[in-house]
PDB file of C-alpha atoms and ligand atoms in Angstrom:
ATOM      1  CA  MET Q   1       0.000   0.000   0.000  1.00 65.00           C
ATOM      2  CA  ASN Q   2       2.867   2.365   0.824  1.00 69.00           C
ATOM      3  CA  LYS Q   3       3.864   2.532  -2.830  1.00 78.00           C
ATOM      4  CA  THR Q   4       0.334   3.190  -4.042  1.00 88.00           C
ATOM      5  CA  PHE Q   5      -0.867   5.925  -1.725  1.00 93.00           C
ATOM      6  CA  GLN Q   6       0.959   9.128  -0.872  1.00 93.00           C
ATOM      7  CA  GLN Q   7       2.253   9.314   2.689  1.00 94.00           C
ATOM      8  CA  ASN Q   8      -0.138  11.071   5.072  1.00 96.00           C
ATOM      9  CA  PHE Q   9      -2.634  11.851   2.302  1.00 96.00           C
ATOM     10  CA  LEU Q  10      -5.442  11.784   4.855  1.00 97.00           C
ATOM     11  CA  ALA Q  11      -3.728  14.211   7.268  1.00 97.00           C
ATOM     12  CA  ASN Q  12      -6.182  16.709   8.789  1.00 94.00           C
ATOM     13  CA  GLN Q  13      -9.122  14.548   7.758  1.00 98.00           C
ATOM     14  CA  VAL Q  14     -11.556  12.932  10.179  1.00 98.00           C
ATOM     15  CA  ALA Q  15     -13.312   9.581   9.748  1.00 99.00           C
ATOM     16  CA  ILE Q  16     -16.085   7.894  11.705  1.00 99.00           C
ATOM     17  CA  VAL Q  17     -15.983   4.108  11.338  1.00 99.00           C
ATOM     18  CA  THR Q  18     -18.934   2.188  12.770  1.00 98.00           C
ATOM     19  CA  GLY Q  19     -18.033  -1.354  13.738  1.00 98.00           C
ATOM     20  CA  GLY Q  20     -14.417  -0.124  13.693  1.00 98.00           C
ATOM     21  CA  ALA Q  21     -13.347  -2.092  16.755  1.00 98.00           C
ATOM     22  CA  THR Q  22     -13.271  -5.461  14.994  1.00 97.00           C
ATOM     23  CA  GLY Q  23     -12.885  -7.303  11.687  1.00 96.00           C
ATOM     24  CA  ILE Q  24     -13.047  -5.578   8.306  1.00 97.00           C
ATOM     25  CA  CYS Q  25     -13.684  -2.150   9.806  1.00 98.00           C
ATOM     26  CA  TYR Q  26     -10.761  -2.500  12.206  1.00 98.00           C
ATOM     27  CA  GLY Q  27      -8.623  -2.992   9.082  1.00 98.00           C
ATOM     28  CA  ILE Q  28     -10.132   0.113   7.471  1.00 98.00           C
ATOM     29  CA  SER Q  29      -9.578   2.177  10.649  1.00 98.00           C
ATOM     30  CA  LEU Q  30      -5.961   1.018  10.792  1.00 98.00           C
ATOM     31  CA  ALA Q  31      -5.349   1.943   7.159  1.00 98.00           C
ATOM     32  CA  TYR Q  32      -6.866   5.413   7.627  1.00 98.00           C
ATOM     33  CA  LEU Q  33      -4.739   6.003  10.729  1.00 98.00           C
ATOM     34  CA  LYS Q  34      -1.579   4.883   8.922  1.00 98.00           C
ATOM     35  CA  TYR Q  35      -2.227   7.573   6.313  1.00 98.00           C
ATOM     36  CA  GLY Q  36      -2.650  10.321   8.893  1.00 98.00           C
ATOM     37  CA  CYS Q  37      -6.430  10.415   9.383  1.00 98.00           C
ATOM     38  CA  LYS Q  38      -8.102  11.034  12.742  1.00 98.00           C
ATOM     39  CA  VAL Q  39     -10.491   8.143  13.406  1.00 99.00           C
ATOM     40  CA  LEU Q  40     -13.470   7.703  15.733  1.00 99.00           C
ATOM     41  CA  ILE Q  41     -14.535   4.083  16.118  1.00 98.00           C
ATOM     42  CA  THR Q  42     -17.912   3.106  17.481  1.00 98.00           C
ATOM     43  CA  SER Q  43     -19.849   0.006  18.507  1.00 98.00           C
ATOM     44  CA  ARG Q  44     -21.870  -1.071  21.530  1.00 98.00           C
ATOM     45  CA  LYS Q  45     -19.162  -2.639  23.695  1.00 97.00           C
ATOM     46  CA  GLU Q  46     -17.021  -0.083  25.516  1.00 98.00           C
ATOM     47  CA  GLU Q  47     -14.386  -2.581  26.672  1.00 98.00           C
ATOM     48  CA  VAL Q  48     -13.798  -3.827  23.118  1.00 98.00           C
ATOM     49  CA  LEU Q  49     -13.638  -0.256  21.814  1.00 98.00           C
ATOM     50  CA  LYS Q  50     -11.119   0.760  24.453  1.00 98.00           C
ATOM     51  CA  GLN Q  51      -8.866  -2.199  23.737  1.00 98.00           C
ATOM     52  CA  SER Q  52      -9.079  -1.660  19.975  1.00 98.00           C
ATOM     53  CA  CYS Q  53      -8.206   2.031  20.348  1.00 98.00           C
ATOM     54  CA  THR Q  54      -5.029   1.016  22.147  1.00 98.00           C
ATOM     55  CA  THR Q  55      -3.985  -1.538  19.526  1.00 98.00           C
ATOM     56  CA  LEU Q  56      -4.935   0.752  16.617  1.00 98.00           C
ATOM     57  CA  ALA Q  57      -2.720   3.508  18.041  1.00 98.00           C
ATOM     58  CA  GLN Q  58       0.142   1.055  18.617  1.00 98.00           C
ATOM     59  CA  GLU Q  59      -0.072  -0.582  15.174  1.00 98.00           C
ATOM     60  CA  SER Q  60      -0.465   2.659  13.237  1.00 98.00           C
ATOM     61  CA  GLY Q  61       1.796   4.938  15.276  1.00 98.00           C
ATOM     62  CA  ASN Q  62      -1.014   7.520  15.121  1.00 98.00           C
ATOM     63  CA  GLN Q  63      -2.533   8.553  18.456  1.00 98.00           C
ATOM     64  CA  ASN Q  64      -5.485  10.339  16.856  1.00 98.00           C
ATOM     65  CA  VAL Q  65      -7.935   7.529  17.482  1.00 98.00           C
ATOM     66  CA  ALA Q  66     -10.908   7.781  19.817  1.00 98.00           C
ATOM     67  CA  TYR Q  67     -14.037   5.809  20.611  1.00 98.00           C
ATOM     68  CA  PHE Q  68     -17.646   6.488  21.500  1.00 98.00           C
ATOM     69  CA  PRO Q  69     -19.985   3.652  22.559  1.00 98.00           C
ATOM     70  CA  CYS Q  70     -23.161   3.753  20.488  1.00 98.00           C
ATOM     71  CA  ASP Q  71     -25.964   1.454  19.359  1.00 98.00           C
ATOM     72  CA  VAL Q  72     -26.581   2.430  15.740  1.00 98.00           C
ATOM     73  CA  ARG Q  73     -30.208   1.294  16.124  1.00 98.00           C
ATOM     74  CA  LYS Q  74     -30.838   4.331  18.337  1.00 98.00           C
ATOM     75  CA  PHE Q  75     -30.819   7.622  16.417  1.00 98.00           C
ATOM     76  CA  GLU Q  76     -30.296   9.696  19.585  1.00 98.00           C
ATOM     77  CA  GLN Q  77     -27.120   7.727  20.365  1.00 98.00           C
ATOM     78  CA  VAL Q  78     -25.902   8.142  16.789  1.00 99.00           C
ATOM     79  CA  GLU Q  79     -26.479  11.906  16.972  1.00 98.00           C
ATOM     80  CA  ALA Q  80     -24.490  12.058  20.222  1.00 98.00           C
ATOM     81  CA  MET Q  81     -21.659  10.045  18.649  1.00 99.00           C
ATOM     82  CA  VAL Q  82     -21.493  12.354  15.616  1.00 99.00           C
ATOM     83  CA  GLN Q  83     -21.569  15.431  17.854  1.00 98.00           C
ATOM     84  CA  PHE Q  84     -18.690  13.947  19.879  1.00 98.00           C
ATOM     85  CA  ALA Q  85     -16.560  13.716  16.718  1.00 98.00           C
ATOM     86  CA  LEU Q  86     -17.422  17.297  15.755  1.00 98.00           C
ATOM     87  CA  ASP Q  87     -16.683  18.633  19.251  1.00 98.00           C
ATOM     88  CA  LYS Q  88     -13.370  16.751  19.337  1.00 98.00           C
ATOM     89  CA  TRP Q  89     -12.024  17.395  15.860  1.00 98.00           C
ATOM     90  CA  GLY Q  90     -14.302  20.010  14.287  1.00 98.00           C
ATOM     91  CA  ARG Q  91     -15.090  18.196  11.023  1.00 98.00           C
ATOM     92  CA  ILE Q  92     -16.109  14.854   9.472  1.00 98.00           C
ATOM     93  CA  ASP Q  93     -14.707  14.005   6.047  1.00 98.00           C
ATOM     94  CA  ILE Q  94     -15.410  10.282   5.871  1.00 98.00           C
ATOM     95  CA  LEU Q  95     -18.165   8.053   7.260  1.00 98.00           C
ATOM     96  CA  VAL Q  96     -17.741   4.277   6.999  1.00 98.00           C
ATOM     97  CA  ASN Q  97     -20.902   2.348   7.842  1.00 98.00           C
ATOM     98  CA  GLY Q  98     -19.698  -1.101   8.828  1.00 98.00           C
ATOM     99  CA  ALA Q  99     -21.718  -2.015  11.923  1.00 98.00           C
ATOM    100  CA  ALA Q 100     -23.698  -5.194  11.256  1.00 98.00           C
ATOM    101  CA  GLY Q 101     -25.398  -8.090  12.986  1.00 97.00           C
ATOM    102  CA  ASN Q 102     -25.676 -11.636  11.726  1.00 96.00           C
ATOM    103  CA  PHE Q 103     -26.215 -15.307  12.560  1.00 95.00           C
ATOM    104  CA  LEU Q 104     -27.202 -18.403  10.644  1.00 94.00           C
ATOM    105  CA  VAL Q 105     -30.914 -19.208  10.936  1.00 95.00           C
ATOM    106  CA  PRO Q 106     -33.406 -21.118   8.748  1.00 96.00           C
ATOM    107  CA  PHE Q 107     -36.205 -18.851   7.516  1.00 97.00           C
ATOM    108  CA  GLU Q 108     -38.859 -21.031   9.109  1.00 98.00           C
ATOM    109  CA  MET Q 109     -37.201 -20.807  12.533  1.00 98.00           C
ATOM    110  CA  MET Q 110     -36.455 -17.095  12.414  1.00 98.00           C
ATOM    111  CA  SER Q 111     -38.506 -14.991  14.849  1.00 98.00           C
ATOM    112  CA  VAL Q 112     -39.923 -11.663  13.745  1.00 98.00           C
ATOM    113  CA  ASN Q 113     -37.652  -9.992  16.268  1.00 98.00           C
ATOM    114  CA  ALA Q 114     -34.571 -11.758  14.873  1.00 98.00           C
ATOM    115  CA  PHE Q 115     -35.319 -10.399  11.376  1.00 98.00           C
ATOM    116  CA  ARG Q 116     -36.080  -6.955  12.815  1.00 98.00           C
ATOM    117  CA  SER Q 117     -32.851  -6.889  14.866  1.00 98.00           C
ATOM    118  CA  VAL Q 118     -30.636  -7.406  11.825  1.00 98.00           C
ATOM    119  CA  MET Q 119     -32.638  -4.953   9.714  1.00 98.00           C
ATOM    120  CA  GLU Q 120     -32.315  -2.374  12.490  1.00 98.00           C
ATOM    121  CA  ILE Q 121     -28.567  -2.799  12.974  1.00 98.00           C
ATOM    122  CA  ASP Q 122     -27.637  -2.988   9.285  1.00 98.00           C
ATOM    123  CA  THR Q 123     -30.158  -0.943   7.302  1.00 98.00           C
ATOM    124  CA  PHE Q 124     -31.516   1.459   9.915  1.00 98.00           C
ATOM    125  CA  GLY Q 125     -28.052   1.811  11.455  1.00 98.00           C
ATOM    126  CA  THR Q 126     -26.621   2.888   8.113  1.00 99.00           C
ATOM    127  CA  PHE Q 127     -29.541   5.256   7.531  1.00 99.00           C
ATOM    128  CA  HIS Q 128     -29.182   6.768  11.028  1.00 99.00           C
ATOM    129  CA  CYS Q 129     -25.465   7.445  10.596  1.00 99.00           C
ATOM    130  CA  CYS Q 130     -25.922   8.930   7.115  1.00 99.00           C
ATOM    131  CA  LYS Q 131     -28.738  11.137   8.369  1.00 98.00           C
ATOM    132  CA  ALA Q 132     -26.829  12.424  11.409  1.00 99.00           C
ATOM    133  CA  VAL Q 133     -23.538  13.033   9.566  1.00 99.00           C
ATOM    134  CA  VAL Q 134     -25.171  14.663   6.540  1.00 98.00           C
ATOM    135  CA  GLY Q 135     -27.470  16.777   8.747  1.00 98.00           C
ATOM    136  CA  LYS Q 136     -24.772  17.940  11.148  1.00 98.00           C
ATOM    137  CA  TRP Q 137     -21.852  18.384   8.742  1.00 98.00           C
ATOM    138  CA  MET Q 138     -21.698  17.023   5.194  1.00 98.00           C
ATOM    139  CA  SER Q 139     -24.743  18.819   3.829  1.00 98.00           C
ATOM    140  CA  LYS Q 140     -22.819  22.103   4.008  1.00 98.00           C
ATOM    141  CA  ASN Q 141     -19.253  20.782   3.736  1.00 97.00           C
ATOM    142  CA  GLY Q 142     -19.334  17.697   1.500  1.00 96.00           C
ATOM    143  CA  GLY Q 143     -17.589  14.415   2.272  1.00 97.00           C
ATOM    144  CA  VAL Q 144     -17.465  10.707   1.533  1.00 97.00           C
ATOM    145  CA  ILE Q 145     -19.805   7.991   2.807  1.00 98.00           C
ATOM    146  CA  ILE Q 146     -18.720   4.367   2.346  1.00 98.00           C
ATOM    147  CA  ASN Q 147     -21.385   1.761   3.074  1.00 98.00           C
ATOM    148  CA  ILE Q 148     -20.227  -1.812   3.658  1.00 98.00           C
ATOM    149  CA  SER Q 149     -22.584  -4.505   2.361  1.00 97.00           C
ATOM    150  CA  THR Q 150     -21.841  -7.979   1.024  1.00 96.00           C
ATOM    151  CA  THR Q 151     -22.107 -10.161  -2.052  1.00 92.00           C
ATOM    152  CA  LEU Q 152     -24.843 -12.302  -0.401  1.00 87.00           C
ATOM    153  CA  PRO Q 153     -27.968 -10.624  -1.825  1.00 90.00           C
ATOM    154  CA  HIS Q 154     -26.720 -10.871  -5.395  1.00 90.00           C
ATOM    155  CA  CYS Q 155     -26.913 -14.653  -5.459  1.00 90.00           C
ATOM    156  CA  GLY Q 156     -29.064 -15.550  -2.454  1.00 93.00           C
ATOM    157  CA  VAL Q 157     -27.899 -18.122   0.075  1.00 90.00           C
ATOM    158  CA  ALA Q 158     -29.709 -20.304   2.586  1.00 93.00           C
ATOM    159  CA  LEU Q 159     -29.960 -19.262   6.261  1.00 94.00           C
ATOM    160  CA  GLN Q 160     -29.197 -15.630   5.439  1.00 95.00           C
ATOM    161  CA  SER Q 161     -32.513 -14.123   4.307  1.00 97.00           C
ATOM    162  CA  HIS Q 162     -32.409 -11.527   7.108  1.00 97.00           C
ATOM    163  CA  ALA Q 163     -28.814 -10.372   6.487  1.00 97.00           C
ATOM    164  CA  GLY Q 164     -29.116 -10.495   2.693  1.00 97.00           C
ATOM    165  CA  THR Q 165     -32.303  -8.412   2.780  1.00 98.00           C
ATOM    166  CA  ALA Q 166     -30.714  -5.899   5.154  1.00 98.00           C
ATOM    167  CA  LYS Q 167     -27.591  -5.569   3.003  1.00 98.00           C
ATOM    168  CA  ALA Q 168     -29.665  -5.213  -0.177  1.00 97.00           C
ATOM    169  CA  GLY Q 169     -31.395  -2.313   1.571  1.00 98.00           C
ATOM    170  CA  ILE Q 170     -28.006  -0.757   2.250  1.00 98.00           C
ATOM    171  CA  ASP Q 171     -27.025  -1.120  -1.423  1.00 98.00           C
ATOM    172  CA  ALA Q 172     -30.263   0.588  -2.495  1.00 98.00           C
ATOM    173  CA  LEU Q 173     -29.741   3.399   0.020  1.00 98.00           C
ATOM    174  CA  THR Q 174     -26.190   3.842  -1.299  1.00 97.00           C
ATOM    175  CA  ARG Q 175     -27.429   4.283  -4.877  1.00 97.00           C
ATOM    176  CA  HIS Q 176     -30.253   6.647  -3.934  1.00 97.00           C
ATOM    177  CA  LEU Q 177     -28.040   8.835  -1.757  1.00 97.00           C
ATOM    178  CA  ALA Q 178     -25.272   8.844  -4.373  1.00 95.00           C
ATOM    179  CA  VAL Q 179     -27.698  10.430  -6.814  1.00 94.00           C
ATOM    180  CA  GLU Q 180     -29.433  12.738  -4.352  1.00 96.00           C
ATOM    181  CA  LEU Q 181     -26.409  13.959  -2.391  1.00 96.00           C
ATOM    182  CA  GLY Q 182     -23.895  14.091  -5.266  1.00 94.00           C
ATOM    183  CA  PRO Q 183     -24.746  17.715  -6.079  1.00 93.00           C
ATOM    184  CA  LYS Q 184     -23.836  18.595  -2.479  1.00 94.00           C
ATOM    185  CA  LYS Q 185     -20.334  17.178  -3.057  1.00 93.00           C
ATOM    186  CA  ILE Q 186     -21.079  14.120  -0.952  1.00 96.00           C
ATOM    187  CA  ARG Q 187     -19.788  10.939  -2.618  1.00 96.00           C
ATOM    188  CA  VAL Q 188     -21.824   7.958  -1.454  1.00 97.00           C
ATOM    189  CA  VAL Q 189     -20.188   4.683  -2.426  1.00 96.00           C
ATOM    190  CA  GLY Q 190     -20.121   1.090  -1.260  1.00 97.00           C
ATOM    191  CA  ILE Q 191     -17.877  -1.927  -0.767  1.00 98.00           C
ATOM    192  CA  ALA Q 192     -19.409  -5.415  -0.919  1.00 97.00           C
ATOM    193  CA  PRO Q 193     -16.934  -7.941   0.499  1.00 95.00           C
ATOM    194  CA  GLY Q 194     -17.321 -11.690   0.162  1.00 91.00           C
ATOM    195  CA  ALA Q 195     -15.887 -14.042   2.782  1.00 89.00           C
ATOM    196  CA  ILE Q 196     -13.182 -12.224   4.776  1.00 92.00           C
ATOM    197  CA  GLU Q 197     -11.159 -14.454   7.099  1.00 90.00           C
ATOM    198  CA  LYS Q 198     -10.959 -13.637  10.811  1.00 89.00           C
ATOM    199  CA  SER Q 199     -13.984 -11.326  10.497  1.00 90.00           C
ATOM    200  CA  GLU Q 200     -16.999 -11.666  12.782  1.00 88.00           C
ATOM    201  CA  GLY Q 201     -19.081 -12.713   9.772  1.00 88.00           C
ATOM    202  CA  PHE Q 202     -16.586 -15.444   8.897  1.00 86.00           C
ATOM    203  CA  LYS Q 203     -16.928 -16.910  12.381  1.00 85.00           C
ATOM    204  CA  ARG Q 204     -20.675 -16.484  12.606  1.00 85.00           C
ATOM    205  CA  LEU Q 205     -21.320 -18.020   9.194  1.00 81.00           C
ATOM    206  CA  ARG Q 206     -18.991 -20.868  10.187  1.00 69.00           C
ATOM    207  CA  MET Q 207     -16.632 -20.445   7.285  1.00 69.00           C
ATOM    208  CA  ASP Q 208     -13.686 -20.926   9.661  1.00 65.00           C
ATOM    209  CA  ASP Q 209     -12.316 -24.295  10.754  1.00 63.00           C
ATOM    210  CA  SER Q 210     -15.165 -24.824  13.253  1.00 64.00           C
ATOM    211  CA  SER Q 211     -17.437 -25.618  10.290  1.00 62.00           C
ATOM    212  CA  GLY Q 212     -15.500 -28.740   9.477  1.00 61.00           C
ATOM    213  CA  PHE Q 213     -15.040 -27.432   5.910  1.00 62.00           C
ATOM    214  CA  GLY Q 214     -11.431 -26.480   6.639  1.00 62.00           C
ATOM    215  CA  GLU Q 215      -9.422 -26.074   3.456  1.00 67.00           C
ATOM    216  CA  ASP Q 216     -12.283 -27.508   1.397  1.00 76.00           C
ATOM    217  CA  PHE Q 217     -14.169 -24.258   1.886  1.00 78.00           C
ATOM    218  CA  GLU Q 218     -11.356 -22.298   0.276  1.00 82.00           C
ATOM    219  CA  LYS Q 219     -11.343 -24.662  -2.714  1.00 84.00           C
ATOM    220  CA  LEU Q 220     -14.908 -23.532  -3.427  1.00 83.00           C
ATOM    221  CA  LEU Q 221     -13.682 -19.968  -3.952  1.00 86.00           C
ATOM    222  CA  PRO Q 222     -12.367 -18.768  -7.330  1.00 87.00           C
ATOM    223  CA  LEU Q 223      -9.005 -17.607  -5.936  1.00 89.00           C
ATOM    224  CA  GLN Q 224      -8.808 -20.696  -3.691  1.00 90.00           C
ATOM    225  CA  ARG Q 225      -8.517 -18.487  -0.652  1.00 90.00           C
ATOM    226  CA  ALA Q 226     -10.730 -16.279   1.500  1.00 89.00           C
ATOM    227  CA  GLY Q 227     -10.233 -12.527   1.456  1.00 93.00           C
ATOM    228  CA  ASN Q 228      -8.538 -10.659   4.284  1.00 94.00           C
ATOM    229  CA  ASN Q 229      -8.438  -7.131   5.657  1.00 95.00           C
ATOM    230  CA  ASP Q 230      -5.578  -6.219   3.328  1.00 94.00           C
ATOM    231  CA  ASP Q 231      -7.849  -6.957   0.356  1.00 95.00           C
ATOM    232  CA  ILE Q 232     -10.520  -4.519   1.592  1.00 97.00           C
ATOM    233  CA  ALA Q 233      -8.705  -1.637   3.319  1.00 97.00           C
ATOM    234  CA  PRO Q 234      -7.052  -0.335   0.095  1.00 97.00           C
ATOM    235  CA  TRP Q 235     -10.497   0.116  -1.446  1.00 97.00           C
ATOM    236  CA  ALA Q 236     -11.568   2.205   1.515  1.00 98.00           C
ATOM    237  CA  LEU Q 237      -8.404   4.289   1.068  1.00 97.00           C
ATOM    238  CA  PHE Q 238      -8.983   4.732  -2.658  1.00 96.00           C
ATOM    239  CA  LEU Q 239     -12.651   5.640  -2.237  1.00 96.00           C
ATOM    240  CA  ALA Q 240     -11.713   8.312   0.309  1.00 96.00           C
ATOM    241  CA  SER Q 241      -8.885   9.700  -1.817  1.00 94.00           C
ATOM    242  CA  GLU Q 242      -8.550  12.537  -4.304  1.00 86.00           C
ATOM    243  CA  MET Q 243      -8.244   9.958  -7.095  1.00 85.00           C
ATOM    244  CA  CYS Q 244     -11.842   8.961  -6.489  1.00 86.00           C
ATOM    245  CA  LYS Q 245     -13.294  12.411  -6.882  1.00 77.00           C
ATOM    246  CA  LEU Q 246     -15.492  11.745  -9.867  1.00 67.00           C
ATOM    247  CA  HIS Q 247     -15.419  15.294 -11.216  1.00 57.00           C
ATOM    248  CA  HIS Q 248     -11.622  14.936 -11.232  1.00 52.00           C
ATOM    249  CA  TRP Q 249     -11.932  11.744 -13.311  1.00 52.00           C
ATOM    250  CA  ILE Q 250     -14.361  13.356 -15.687  1.00 53.00           C
ATOM    251  CA  ASN Q 251     -12.162  16.451 -16.118  1.00 55.00           C
ATOM    252  CA  ASN Q 252      -9.050  14.401 -16.771  1.00 57.00           C
ATOM    253  CA  TYR Q 253     -10.267  11.417 -18.711  1.00 54.00           C
ATOM    254  CA  SER Q 254     -13.286  12.508 -20.744  1.00 45.00           C
TER     255      SER Q 254
HETATM  256  C1  LIG U 301     -31.807 -17.486  15.702  1.00 70.08           C
HETATM  257  C2  LIG U 301     -31.318 -15.573  16.893  1.00 70.08           C
HETATM  258  C3  LIG U 301     -29.939 -15.939  16.953  1.00 70.08           C
HETATM  259  C4  LIG U 301     -29.540 -17.154  16.309  1.00 70.08           C
HETATM  260  C5  LIG U 301     -30.219 -14.061  17.998  1.00 70.08           C
HETATM  261  N1  LIG U 301     -31.428 -14.416  17.555  1.00 70.08           N
HETATM  262  N2  LIG U 301     -29.281 -14.960  17.631  1.00 70.08           N
HETATM  263  N3  LIG U 301     -32.229 -16.347  16.278  1.00 70.08           N
HETATM  264  N4  LIG U 301     -30.516 -17.897  15.689  1.00 70.08           N
HETATM  265  N5  LIG U 301     -28.296 -17.568  16.308  1.00 70.08           N
HETATM  266  C6  LIG U 301     -32.682 -13.736  17.786  1.00 70.08           C
HETATM  267  C7  LIG U 301     -33.010 -13.672  19.261  1.00 70.08           C
HETATM  268  O1  LIG U 301     -33.624 -14.874  19.702  1.00 70.08           O
HETATM  269  C8  LIG U 301     -33.966 -12.488  19.312  1.00 70.08           C
HETATM  270  O2  LIG U 301     -35.258 -12.830  18.879  1.00 70.08           O
HETATM  271  C9  LIG U 301     -33.392 -11.564  18.248  1.00 70.08           C
HETATM  272  O3  LIG U 301     -32.586 -12.358  17.375  1.00 70.08           O
HETATM  273  C10 LIG U 301     -32.521 -10.497  18.861  1.00 70.08           C
HETATM  274  O4  LIG U 301     -31.513 -11.150  19.622  1.00 70.08           O
HETATM  275  P1  LIG U 301     -30.809 -10.448  20.884  1.00 70.08           P
HETATM  276  O5  LIG U 301     -29.697 -11.309  21.315  1.00 70.08           O
HETATM  277  O6  LIG U 301     -31.827 -10.061  21.872  1.00 70.08           O
HETATM  278  O7  LIG U 301     -30.319  -9.095  20.216  1.00 70.08           O
HETATM  279  P2  LIG U 301     -29.066  -8.225  20.496  1.00 70.08           P
HETATM  280  O8  LIG U 301     -28.495  -8.447  21.866  1.00 70.08           O
HETATM  281  O9  LIG U 301     -29.476  -6.877  20.140  1.00 70.08           O
HETATM  282  O10 LIG U 301     -27.960  -8.790  19.459  1.00 70.08           O
HETATM  283  C11 LIG U 301     -28.076  -8.576  18.054  1.00 70.08           C
HETATM  284  C12 LIG U 301     -27.511  -9.779  17.288  1.00 70.08           C
HETATM  285  C13 LIG U 301     -26.110 -10.118  17.813  1.00 70.08           C
HETATM  286  C14 LIG U 301     -27.500  -9.474  15.812  1.00 70.08           C
HETATM  287  C15 LIG U 301     -28.437 -10.960  17.531  1.00 70.08           C
HETATM  288  O11 LIG U 301     -25.639 -11.309  17.205  1.00 70.08           O
HETATM  289  C16 LIG U 301     -25.158  -9.013  17.620  1.00 70.08           C
HETATM  290  O12 LIG U 301     -25.150  -8.036  18.371  1.00 70.08           O
HETATM  291  N6  LIG U 301     -24.266  -9.058  16.637  1.00 70.08           N
HETATM  292  C17 LIG U 301     -23.291  -7.990  16.367  1.00 70.08           C
HETATM  293  C18 LIG U 301     -22.032  -8.498  15.761  1.00 70.08           C
HETATM  294  C19 LIG U 301     -22.262  -9.313  14.516  1.00 70.08           C
HETATM  295  O13 LIG U 301     -23.177 -10.094  14.426  1.00 70.08           O
HETATM  296  N7  LIG U 301     -21.364  -9.184  13.563  1.00 70.08           N
HETATM  297  C20 LIG U 301     -21.399 -10.007  12.388  1.00 70.08           C
HETATM  298  C21 LIG U 301     -21.661  -9.231  11.223  1.00 70.08           C
HETATM  299  S1  LIG U 301     -21.325 -10.263   9.842  1.00 70.08           S
HETATM  300  P3  LIG U 301     -36.457 -13.172  19.924  1.00 70.08           P
HETATM  301  O14 LIG U 301     -37.629 -13.456  19.061  1.00 70.08           O
HETATM  302  O15 LIG U 301     -35.988 -14.351  20.711  1.00 70.08           O
HETATM  303  O16 LIG U 301     -36.642 -11.934  20.772  1.00 70.08           O
HETATM  304  C22 LIG U 301     -21.988  -9.651   8.512  1.00 70.08           C
HETATM  305  C23 LIG U 301     -21.391 -10.209   7.262  1.00 70.08           C
HETATM  306  C24 LIG U 301     -22.408 -10.510   6.295  1.00 70.08           C
HETATM  307  O17 LIG U 301     -22.814  -8.844   8.529  1.00 70.08           O
HETATM  308  C25 LIG U 301     -21.994 -11.351   5.122  1.00 70.08           C
HETATM  309  C26 LIG U 301     -20.692 -12.057   5.082  1.00 70.08           C
HETATM  310  C27 LIG U 301     -20.391 -12.795   3.783  1.00 70.08           C
END
């Protein structure tokens, strides 16, 4: 990555990363910090957040990382989290919506509340964060919103109707907001990872060794291996970078 991106190209920028304490979004937070960004991570568990802040600062060498406990299902908590970032650093350039909930469950055994819980964390959580960040900052100042979904809804898989539906909602929201907020200089984009090893999803969907698939699982994948954080974080860097400013592309390449 060092050879691809300019050193400290995110200096003076501020990112909020929901779900940033673990998995894919930990990797994104780490990459942003390494390139000079200030990063606020958020999730529900304060102990996990605290620990992750310490390791993120150690691994990146950047002390500008903070946390704010928040349940993205609750708009009031999201507003307080966004206000915390603004009070601390005075701006928000990047919002990464990565907080998600998931488990394997057959459709016929899924309770209404189980479906609702995942919809509320994934789809409503993403909506809440977009609404608070756009309302409090980006509407007047522009910025980048990166919504994390997944490849699941494009093919459909068993035991995942709740998560696939929730992620499809996120993809639709991404497209609608991209069109509606583009004129305000807000780039709304998405990343849809497949199976990413060591992530919470990987464990919960039993794609790790506990499934008994072991190496056989990887043989089912085109590249014969699962993805990892280093496959995803560079996309989050690129999408937040000057290179991804679409008017820049149009001016230079059309
Ligand atoms: C069936 C389940 C269940 C399970 C929970 N429920 N786990 N049903 N099988 N394994 C049901 C409960 O019975 C309850 O319904 C409802 O879901 C809410 O459960 P609670 O435990 O009360 O909710 P809560 O404490 O809010 O926890 C939310 C959660 C939890 C989603 C259930 O797992 C969570 O907080 N997860 C966050 C982290 C996470 O999951 N990360 C993975 C993201 S992976 P009833 O009817 O009993 O009240 C991801 C990748 C996607 O998104 C794709 C990868 C390729």
